[in-house]
Amino acid sequence: MADDPSDAPAVHLDLVDAPGRGPGPEHDRELLGPDERARADRMPPSVREVWIRSRALLRTTVAPYLGCAAPEVRLARDGRGRPVLPDAPAVHVSLAHTAGCCAVAVSTAGPVGVDVERVRPLSLPDGLARRLLTPGELAEWDGVEAAERTRWLLRRWTWKEALLKAEGTGLRGGLHSFDLGWTPAGPWVRSARHRSRRWWVAEVPAGPLHVAAVARDRGMRTAS
């Protein structure tokens, strides 16, 4: 885990469809740039609100780091497709969204990744498990009780996707290309591809309807 608790990324999670959440879509939309608004307008209504909320949450979260108002936050992408802040390159960010929830992670100690998934029925979970899990993880999967399988698999998905986002490869990096196991301290990398001392992974409390995780690349402070 993190050598220093202060190194842990800050994670902000918002339940978009929670009653009394606060400012609505129109307020969030005002925080977006023209290109983002145009992109949102092309989206189906089923995904538009949470997408807009995720971008607004990112801006309100990072504005204090930049010392500016949320609408003034400039966003870009790095060579690996990760969101970056051109005006604060030492502040690393990641965002994710799913039905009813979005999450933003911020780190000043290294690249960060966050993922969130809604707990939902999965079609052909065994087939998904074979695409997601390594042989060692599949052995764990075989021992999971039927009632716990959906949440177990989605939790493992978030651990892995958060790490791949921090790495900068995203899903093309291959969810089944490395192991993540569970210890009393939380998720732990246990493969040769991702050396355990380099990667910090933790679950994020997300309530009964969602699962979430955050990961940070500690390569800037720990030899890889």
Coordinates of C-alpha atoms in Angstrom, one line a residue:
M1 CA 0.0 0.0 0.0
A2 CA 1.0 3.6 0.0
D3 CA 4.3 4.4 1.9
D4 CA 2.8 7.6 3.2
P5 CA -1.0 8.1 3.7
S6 CA -0.6 11.6 2.3
D7 CA 0.3 10.0 -1.1
A8 CA -3.2 8.4 -1.4
P9 CA -5.2 10.0 -4.2
A10 CA -8.3 12.0 -3.3
V11 CA -11.4 10.4 -4.8
H12 CA -14.7 12.3 -5.2
L13 CA -17.7 10.1 -6.0
D14 CA -21.1 11.5 -6.9
L15 CA -24.4 9.5 -7.1
V16 CA -26.0 11.3 -10.0
D17 CA -29.5 10.0 -9.4
A18 CA -29.5 10.5 -5.6
P19 CA -32.5 12.6 -4.2
G20 CA -31.5 16.1 -3.2
R21 CA -28.0 15.8 -4.8
G22 CA -27.7 19.5 -5.4
P23 CA -27.3 21.6 -8.6
G24 CA -28.8 19.8 -11.6
P25 CA -27.7 19.2 -15.2
E26 CA -28.1 22.8 -16.4
H27 CA -25.8 24.1 -13.7
D28 CA -23.3 21.3 -14.6
R29 CA -23.6 22.1 -18.3
E30 CA -22.5 25.7 -17.6
L31 CA -19.1 24.4 -16.4
L32 CA -18.3 22.6 -19.7
G33 CA -16.5 24.0 -22.7
P34 CA -18.2 24.5 -26.1
D35 CA -16.8 21.3 -27.5
E36 CA -18.0 19.3 -24.5
R37 CA -21.5 20.8 -24.7
A38 CA -21.7 19.9 -28.4
R39 CA -20.5 16.4 -27.7
A40 CA -23.1 16.0 -24.9
D41 CA -25.9 17.2 -27.3
R42 CA -25.1 14.2 -29.5
M43 CA -25.5 11.7 -26.7
P44 CA -28.6 9.8 -26.0
P45 CA -30.5 11.1 -22.9
S46 CA -29.8 7.8 -21.0
V47 CA -26.0 8.7 -20.7
R48 CA -26.0 12.4 -21.2
E49 CA -26.6 13.5 -17.6
V50 CA -24.0 11.3 -16.0
W51 CA -21.4 12.3 -18.7
I52 CA -22.0 16.0 -18.1
R53 CA -21.9 15.5 -14.3
S54 CA -18.5 13.7 -14.6
R55 CA -17.0 16.6 -16.5
A56 CA -18.5 19.1 -14.1
L57 CA -17.2 17.1 -11.1
L58 CA -13.7 17.0 -12.5
R59 CA -13.6 20.8 -13.0
T60 CA -15.0 21.6 -9.5
T61 CA -12.6 19.1 -8.0
V62 CA -9.4 20.4 -9.6
A63 CA -10.2 24.1 -9.6
P64 CA -8.8 24.6 -6.1
Y65 CA -5.5 23.0 -7.2
L66 CA -5.2 25.5 -10.0
G67 CA -6.5 28.5 -8.1
C68 CA -9.2 29.3 -10.6
A69 CA -13.0 29.0 -11.1
A70 CA -14.3 25.7 -12.3
P71 CA -15.3 26.9 -15.8
E72 CA -11.7 28.2 -16.3
V73 CA -10.2 24.7 -15.9
R74 CA -8.5 23.7 -19.2
L75 CA -8.5 20.0 -20.0
A76 CA -6.4 18.0 -22.6
R77 CA -5.3 14.5 -23.3
D78 CA -1.8 13.1 -23.0
G79 CA -0.2 10.7 -25.6
R80 CA -1.9 7.8 -23.9
G81 CA -5.3 9.3 -23.9
R82 CA -5.4 10.2 -20.2
P83 CA -7.0 13.5 -19.1
V84 CA -4.4 16.1 -18.1
L85 CA -4.3 19.6 -16.9
P86 CA -2.1 21.7 -19.1
D87 CA -1.9 24.5 -16.5
A88 CA -0.9 22.0 -13.7
P89 CA 1.0 19.1 -15.1
A90 CA 2.0 17.9 -11.6
V91 CA -1.6 17.3 -10.8
H92 CA -2.8 13.9 -12.1
V93 CA -6.5 13.2 -12.7
S94 CA -8.7 10.4 -13.8
L95 CA -12.5 10.1 -14.2
A96 CA -15.1 7.4 -14.7
H97 CA -18.8 7.1 -14.9
T98 CA -21.5 4.4 -15.0
A99 CA -25.2 4.4 -14.7
G100 CA -26.1 6.7 -11.8
C101 CA -22.6 7.5 -10.6
C102 CA -19.4 9.2 -11.6
A103 CA -16.0 9.4 -9.9
V104 CA -12.9 11.7 -10.1
A105 CA -9.5 10.9 -8.7
V106 CA -6.7 13.5 -8.1
S107 CA -3.1 12.8 -7.2
T108 CA -0.1 15.0 -6.8
A109 CA 2.2 12.0 -6.3
G110 CA 1.9 10.2 -9.6
P111 CA -0.4 9.0 -12.4
V112 CA -3.8 7.9 -11.1
G113 CA -6.7 5.8 -12.4
V114 CA -10.3 5.4 -11.1
D115 CA -13.1 3.2 -12.2
V116 CA -16.7 2.7 -11.0
E117 CA -19.3 0.2 -12.1
R118 CA -23.0 -0.2 -11.3
V119 CA -23.8 -3.6 -9.7
R120 CA -26.1 -5.2 -12.3
P121 CA -27.0 -8.7 -13.7
L122 CA -24.3 -9.9 -16.0
S123 CA -25.0 -12.0 -19.1
L124 CA -22.7 -15.0 -19.4
P125 CA -20.6 -14.2 -16.3
D126 CA -18.4 -17.2 -16.8
G127 CA -17.5 -16.0 -20.3
L128 CA -16.7 -12.5 -18.9
A129 CA -14.6 -14.1 -16.2
R130 CA -12.5 -15.9 -18.7
R131 CA -11.8 -12.7 -20.6
L132 CA -11.1 -10.7 -17.4
L133 CA -9.2 -13.1 -15.1
T134 CA -5.9 -14.9 -15.1
P135 CA -5.8 -18.7 -14.4
G136 CA -5.0 -18.0 -10.7
E137 CA -7.9 -15.6 -10.4
L138 CA -10.2 -18.1 -12.2
A139 CA -9.4 -20.6 -9.5
E140 CA -10.7 -18.0 -7.0
W141 CA -13.7 -17.4 -9.1
D142 CA -14.6 -21.1 -9.1
G143 CA -14.9 -20.9 -5.3
V144 CA -17.1 -17.8 -5.1
E145 CA -20.7 -18.5 -4.0
A146 CA -23.3 -18.0 -6.6
A147 CA -25.0 -15.1 -4.8
E148 CA -21.7 -13.2 -4.5
R149 CA -20.4 -13.8 -8.1
T150 CA -21.7 -10.6 -9.8
R151 CA -20.4 -8.2 -7.2
W152 CA -17.1 -10.2 -6.9
L153 CA -16.5 -10.0 -10.6
L154 CA -17.4 -6.3 -10.9
R155 CA -15.1 -5.5 -8.0
R156 CA -12.2 -7.3 -9.7
W157 CA -13.0 -5.4 -12.9
T158 CA -12.7 -2.0 -11.2
W159 CA -9.4 -2.9 -9.5
K160 CA -7.9 -3.9 -12.9
E161 CA -9.4 -1.0 -15.0
A162 CA -8.2 1.5 -12.4
L163 CA -4.7 0.2 -12.6
L164 CA -4.7 0.2 -16.4
K165 CA -5.9 3.8 -16.4
A166 CA -3.1 4.8 -14.1
E167 CA -0.7 2.9 -16.4
G168 CA -2.2 4.8 -19.4
T169 CA -3.0 1.7 -21.5
G170 CA -6.7 1.5 -20.6
L171 CA -8.5 -1.7 -21.5
R172 CA -6.2 -2.3 -24.4
G173 CA -3.6 -3.2 -21.8
G174 CA -5.5 -6.4 -21.2
L175 CA -7.6 -7.1 -18.0
H176 CA -6.5 -10.7 -18.1
S177 CA -2.8 -9.9 -18.5
F178 CA -2.0 -9.5 -14.8
D179 CA -3.1 -10.8 -11.4
L180 CA -4.7 -8.8 -8.6
G181 CA -5.3 -10.5 -5.4
W182 CA -7.0 -9.6 -2.1
T183 CA -5.1 -9.2 1.2
P184 CA -6.3 -7.7 4.5
A185 CA -4.7 -4.4 3.4
G186 CA -6.7 -4.4 0.1
P187 CA -6.1 -5.3 -3.5
W188 CA -2.5 -6.2 -4.3
V189 CA -0.7 -6.7 -7.6
R190 CA 0.9 -10.1 -7.8
S191 CA 2.3 -10.5 -11.3
A192 CA 5.6 -10.0 -13.0
R193 CA 4.2 -7.5 -15.4
H194 CA 3.2 -5.0 -12.8
R195 CA 5.6 -5.0 -9.9
S196 CA 3.8 -4.8 -6.6
R197 CA 5.9 -2.1 -5.1
R198 CA 5.1 0.3 -8.0
W199 CA 1.3 0.0 -7.8
W200 CA -1.1 1.2 -5.1
V201 CA -4.6 -0.1 -5.5
A202 CA -7.6 0.5 -3.1
E203 CA -11.3 0.1 -3.1
V204 CA -13.5 3.1 -2.8
P205 CA -16.8 2.9 -0.8
A206 CA -19.6 3.4 -3.3
G207 CA -22.8 2.2 -1.6
P208 CA -24.9 -0.9 -2.3
L209 CA -25.5 -0.1 -6.0
H210 CA -21.9 0.5 -7.2
V211 CA -18.3 -0.7 -6.8
A212 CA -15.3 1.5 -7.3
A213 CA -11.5 1.4 -7.1
V214 CA -8.5 3.8 -7.4
A215 CA -4.9 3.0 -8.4
R216 CA -1.8 5.1 -8.5
D217 CA 1.5 4.6 -10.2
R218 CA 4.2 5.0 -7.6
G219 CA 7.1 4.8 -10.1
M220 CA 7.9 8.5 -9.6
R221 CA 8.8 7.7 -6.0
T222 CA 9.5 3.9 -6.0
A223 CA 12.0 2.2 -8.3
S224 CA 10.1 0.0 -10.8

